[in-house]
Structures are given as C-alpha cells and as structure tokens.
Amino acid sequence: MSGAAAGAITLDGMPLTDLSLEFLRENVALLPQETLILKGTVRENIACGRPGASDEDIERAARTAAAHDFIAALPEGYDTRIAPGTAALSGGQLKRITLARAMLRAAPVLVLDEPTAGLDSVAARQVVQPLRRLMSGRTTIMITHDLSLAPDADRVLVVDGGRLVEAGTHTELVARGGMYARLAGVGALTEETLVLRL
C-alpha cells in the first residue's frame, strides 16, 4: 500500500502503511471494476474467497448473491467449468459469482470499484439487492459514477479534479444545491468525479 499524498488513511486508527499485507488480505475484500473470474469451476471461483469452505457455505453465499438459481441450471451446476471471457454466462451472472465470493469471504471492510460498470440496466438491477446484502454490517467504500447507489450511503464524498468538494448524506447534498445536486439531477457524473460510499 502506498501512503496518502496528504493526510492519512487509517483502518481502526492504524495507518494503512503500518498494516501487514496479510492483515489487509484478511480484513479487506476488494471487488474491482473488472469482474475477476478464474479458470476453474463455479464452485472453485466462489470458494477462492475462503479456501476450505464447505459446499453448504458456498451454496449459502450463492443464494445470498442471487446466483444459486442460475448456477443450479448450468449443465454441471456448481461443477460447470468457466474461465475469463466465458460466453456461457452474462456479465450480471459473472458479477453475482464474484459477489458470492465476497460474501463467503465475509471481510469486515469492503471496497467496491464501480460495482455496476459494464452491466446493462436489467443486470445492474439484479446486482443491487445482493450488493446491499453484502454491504450490510460492513464498512464499505464504494467508488461509483452510478448515483442510484448513493441514497443508501451513510456519507457521500464528492471529488472533483482530485479535490473533495462536498460531503454529507444524499439528502443533505441534494438540499445544498451544489455539484452533487446538479449531478443527481442529470443522473450521471463526469469522468473526473467520484462518489465514495462509506
């Protein structure tokens, strides 16, 4: 982890740079913008979130991620082989497999980078409820241009040109009538702007 250019990034009061990589891997789950699928079975792809997980735990995570039904319908169910770029599953289905992996992992801190990126509106809607279940009870940082996810946030940070320009709840920021309110009115953020979900 590289340090902050200014200020400090801490986890439970400890500077991130003072924490071991092992500690971070145990306590922080990252869902990057690009859906990461490994060459192997659906079961292996979910289980890599917690090696040694039981089949029951894997299925429970898949159910919570709204993935079990489509997985069970695959030719070999959880033993169906998949790989990066697989055409057998939709982007939304692959995203739900990675959500199941994160649910199985159950890390207390979750970092989501554009969790609905690359999904059509139908697939994005299918991912939102599992995302909410995944975030429940966890410290979550969400980087997103999709403002439909912001109203649930405890705190929204609006960054423009690398600078924090607004902070507050969705309701507070809309009431202020600033940049966030303007962006919420058009429903999209500029490329240089991020909303972090905490």
Short mmCIF file of C-alpha atoms in Angstrom, two decimals:
data_model
loop_
_atom_site.label_atom_id
_atom_site.label_comp_id
_atom_site.label_asym_id
_atom_site.label_seq_id
_atom_site.Cartn_x
_atom_site.Cartn_y
_atom_site.Cartn_z
CA MET A 1 0.00 0.00 0.00
CA SER A 2 1.29 3.42 -0.87
CA GLY A 3 0.75 6.23 1.60
CA ALA A 4 -1.57 9.18 1.10
CA ALA A 5 -0.17 12.26 -0.68
CA ALA A 6 -1.67 14.37 2.13
CA GLY A 7 -3.44 13.46 5.34
CA ALA A 8 -3.68 9.85 6.44
CA ILE A 9 -5.58 6.72 5.51
CA THR A 10 -6.30 4.63 8.59
CA LEU A 11 -8.07 1.40 9.45
CA ASP A 12 -9.21 1.22 13.07
CA GLY A 13 -6.91 4.16 13.79
CA MET A 14 -3.82 2.46 12.35
CA PRO A 15 -2.12 3.99 9.29
CA LEU A 16 -2.64 1.70 6.31
CA THR A 17 1.11 1.67 5.63
CA ASP A 18 1.69 0.16 9.12
CA LEU A 19 -0.61 -2.81 8.47
CA SER A 20 0.74 -6.06 7.07
CA LEU A 21 -0.38 -7.33 3.70
CA GLU A 22 -1.65 -10.46 5.45
CA PHE A 23 -3.84 -8.36 7.78
CA LEU A 24 -5.24 -6.37 4.86
CA ARG A 25 -5.99 -9.53 2.87
CA GLU A 26 -7.86 -11.00 5.85
CA ASN A 27 -9.86 -7.87 6.63
CA VAL A 28 -10.46 -6.08 3.33
CA ALA A 29 -12.36 -7.50 0.36
CA LEU A 30 -11.92 -5.72 -2.97
CA LEU A 31 -14.36 -6.06 -5.83
CA PRO A 32 -12.61 -4.34 -8.73
CA GLN A 33 -14.41 -2.76 -11.65
CA GLU A 34 -13.43 -5.62 -13.93
CA THR A 35 -15.12 -8.87 -12.92
CA LEU A 36 -12.37 -11.33 -12.00
CA ILE A 37 -13.20 -14.88 -12.98
CA LEU A 38 -10.64 -17.65 -12.61
CA LYS A 39 -10.21 -20.68 -14.85
CA GLY A 40 -11.96 -23.48 -12.98
CA THR A 41 -15.41 -24.47 -11.78
CA VAL A 42 -18.08 -22.11 -10.50
CA ARG A 43 -17.55 -23.74 -7.07
CA GLU A 44 -13.80 -23.01 -7.18
CA ASN A 45 -14.45 -19.42 -8.25
CA ILE A 46 -16.69 -18.82 -5.23
CA ALA A 47 -14.55 -20.86 -2.80
CA CYS A 48 -11.37 -18.91 -3.50
CA GLY A 49 -12.94 -16.26 -1.25
CA ARG A 50 -12.43 -18.65 1.66
CA PRO A 51 -10.33 -21.73 0.91
CA GLY A 52 -11.67 -24.83 2.64
CA ALA A 53 -15.27 -23.59 2.67
CA SER A 54 -17.92 -26.31 2.75
CA ASP A 55 -20.33 -26.89 -0.13
CA GLU A 56 -23.12 -25.67 2.15
CA ASP A 57 -21.28 -22.39 2.80
CA ILE A 58 -20.62 -21.93 -0.92
CA GLU A 59 -24.28 -22.53 -1.78
CA ARG A 60 -25.44 -20.20 1.02
CA ALA A 61 -23.19 -17.43 -0.35
CA ALA A 62 -24.51 -18.05 -3.87
CA ARG A 63 -28.11 -17.85 -2.65
CA THR A 64 -27.40 -14.58 -0.83
CA ALA A 65 -25.81 -13.22 -4.02
CA ALA A 66 -28.89 -14.26 -6.06
CA ALA A 67 -26.67 -16.63 -8.04
CA HIS A 68 -27.80 -20.10 -6.91
CA ASP A 69 -30.73 -20.49 -9.32
CA PHE A 70 -28.77 -19.79 -12.49
CA ILE A 71 -25.80 -21.83 -11.22
CA ALA A 72 -28.06 -24.82 -10.47
CA ALA A 73 -29.47 -24.55 -14.01
CA LEU A 74 -26.00 -24.85 -15.60
CA PRO A 75 -25.20 -28.22 -17.25
CA GLU A 76 -22.98 -29.31 -14.34
CA GLY A 77 -24.27 -26.89 -11.71
CA TYR A 78 -21.53 -25.71 -9.37
CA ASP A 79 -19.06 -28.01 -11.17
CA THR A 80 -19.53 -26.23 -14.52
CA ARG A 81 -16.17 -25.00 -15.79
CA ILE A 82 -15.78 -21.29 -16.51
CA ALA A 83 -12.87 -19.06 -17.45
CA PRO A 84 -12.11 -15.38 -18.01
CA GLY A 85 -14.08 -14.15 -21.01
CA THR A 86 -16.51 -17.07 -20.84
CA ALA A 87 -19.52 -16.51 -23.09
CA ALA A 88 -21.69 -19.07 -21.28
CA LEU A 89 -22.69 -16.55 -18.59
CA SER A 90 -23.86 -12.94 -18.77
CA GLY A 91 -21.96 -10.05 -17.20
CA GLY A 92 -24.58 -9.86 -14.46
CA GLN A 93 -24.23 -13.58 -13.69
CA LEU A 94 -20.45 -13.34 -13.53
CA LYS A 95 -20.74 -10.30 -11.24
CA ARG A 96 -23.04 -12.27 -8.91
CA ILE A 97 -20.47 -15.09 -8.75
CA THR A 98 -17.88 -12.56 -7.58
CA LEU A 99 -20.40 -11.17 -5.07
CA ALA A 100 -20.89 -14.72 -3.73
CA ARG A 101 -17.10 -14.99 -3.39
CA ALA A 102 -17.01 -11.77 -1.35
CA MET A 103 -19.97 -12.90 0.78
CA LEU A 104 -18.22 -16.18 1.54
CA ARG A 105 -15.08 -14.27 2.48
CA ALA A 106 -17.02 -12.08 4.95
CA ALA A 107 -14.25 -9.49 5.40
CA PRO A 108 -15.28 -6.61 7.70
CA VAL A 109 -14.14 -3.96 5.18
CA LEU A 110 -15.39 -3.90 1.62
CA VAL A 111 -14.07 -1.79 -1.27
CA LEU A 112 -16.28 -1.70 -4.36
CA ASP A 113 -14.97 -0.09 -7.54
CA GLU A 114 -17.81 0.66 -9.97
CA PRO A 115 -19.83 -2.44 -8.99
CA THR A 116 -22.40 -1.98 -11.79
CA ALA A 117 -19.94 -0.93 -14.51
CA GLY A 118 -20.39 -2.73 -17.80
CA LEU A 119 -23.83 -4.07 -16.88
CA ASP A 120 -27.00 -3.20 -18.74
CA SER A 121 -29.87 -1.76 -16.70
CA VAL A 122 -31.52 -5.17 -16.18
CA ALA A 123 -28.29 -6.82 -14.97
CA ALA A 124 -27.48 -3.80 -12.78
CA ARG A 125 -30.88 -4.09 -11.08
CA GLN A 126 -30.24 -7.80 -10.45
CA VAL A 127 -26.95 -6.95 -8.73
CA VAL A 128 -28.20 -4.11 -6.48
CA GLN A 129 -30.03 -6.24 -3.86
CA PRO A 130 -27.13 -8.71 -3.46
CA LEU A 131 -24.81 -5.70 -3.17
CA ARG A 132 -26.94 -4.28 -0.37
CA ARG A 133 -26.85 -7.64 1.44
CA LEU A 134 -23.07 -7.78 1.02
CA MET A 135 -22.60 -4.25 2.40
CA SER A 136 -24.86 -4.80 5.42
CA GLY A 137 -22.86 -4.67 8.64
CA ARG A 138 -19.58 -3.89 6.87
CA THR A 139 -17.55 -0.75 6.44
CA THR A 140 -17.98 -0.14 2.73
CA ILE A 141 -16.17 2.23 0.43
CA MET A 142 -17.85 2.42 -2.95
CA ILE A 143 -16.36 4.31 -5.86
CA THR A 144 -19.13 4.87 -8.37
CA HIS A 145 -20.48 7.07 -11.12
CA ASP A 146 -23.90 5.43 -10.63
CA LEU A 147 -25.79 7.85 -8.39
CA SER A 148 -28.66 5.39 -7.95
CA LEU A 149 -26.47 3.69 -5.34
CA ALA A 150 -25.74 6.87 -3.35
CA PRO A 151 -29.01 7.46 -1.41
CA ASP A 152 -28.33 4.46 0.87
CA ALA A 153 -24.87 5.73 1.85
CA ASP A 154 -24.21 6.94 5.38
CA ARG A 155 -21.89 9.52 3.86
CA VAL A 156 -21.21 10.62 0.29
CA LEU A 157 -17.94 12.29 -0.68
CA VAL A 158 -17.85 14.17 -3.98
CA VAL A 159 -14.39 14.52 -5.50
CA ASP A 160 -13.79 16.81 -8.48
CA GLY A 161 -10.39 17.27 -10.09
CA GLY A 162 -8.76 15.30 -7.27
CA ARG A 163 -10.22 17.52 -4.53
CA LEU A 164 -13.00 16.85 -2.05
CA VAL A 165 -15.72 19.39 -2.89
CA GLU A 166 -18.71 18.13 -0.87
CA ALA A 167 -19.53 15.66 1.89
CA GLY A 168 -22.78 14.64 3.55
CA THR A 169 -25.74 12.33 3.12
CA HIS A 170 -27.57 12.15 -0.19
CA THR A 171 -30.43 14.21 1.26
CA GLU A 172 -28.09 16.87 2.69
CA LEU A 173 -26.16 17.22 -0.55
CA VAL A 174 -29.29 17.48 -2.69
CA ALA A 175 -30.67 20.15 -0.31
CA ARG A 176 -27.45 22.20 -0.58
CA GLY A 177 -27.91 22.51 -4.34
CA GLY A 178 -24.19 22.17 -5.11
CA MET A 179 -22.30 19.96 -7.52
CA TYR A 180 -23.81 16.72 -6.21
CA ALA A 181 -27.35 18.08 -6.58
CA ARG A 182 -26.61 19.12 -10.17
CA LEU A 183 -25.13 15.72 -10.95
CA ALA A 184 -28.01 13.90 -9.26
CA GLY A 185 -30.38 15.94 -11.42
CA VAL A 186 -28.83 14.62 -14.61
CA GLY A 187 -28.24 11.16 -13.12
CA ALA A 188 -24.62 10.83 -14.19
CA LEU A 189 -21.24 12.02 -13.01
CA THR A 190 -18.45 13.46 -15.09
CA GLU A 191 -15.42 11.30 -15.72
CA GLU A 192 -13.35 13.30 -13.20
CA THR A 193 -15.84 12.90 -10.35
CA LEU A 194 -16.19 10.04 -7.89
CA VAL A 195 -18.72 9.30 -5.20
CA LEU A 196 -17.42 7.17 -2.35
CA ARG A 197 -19.87 5.12 -0.35
CA LEU A 198 -18.83 4.76 3.27
#
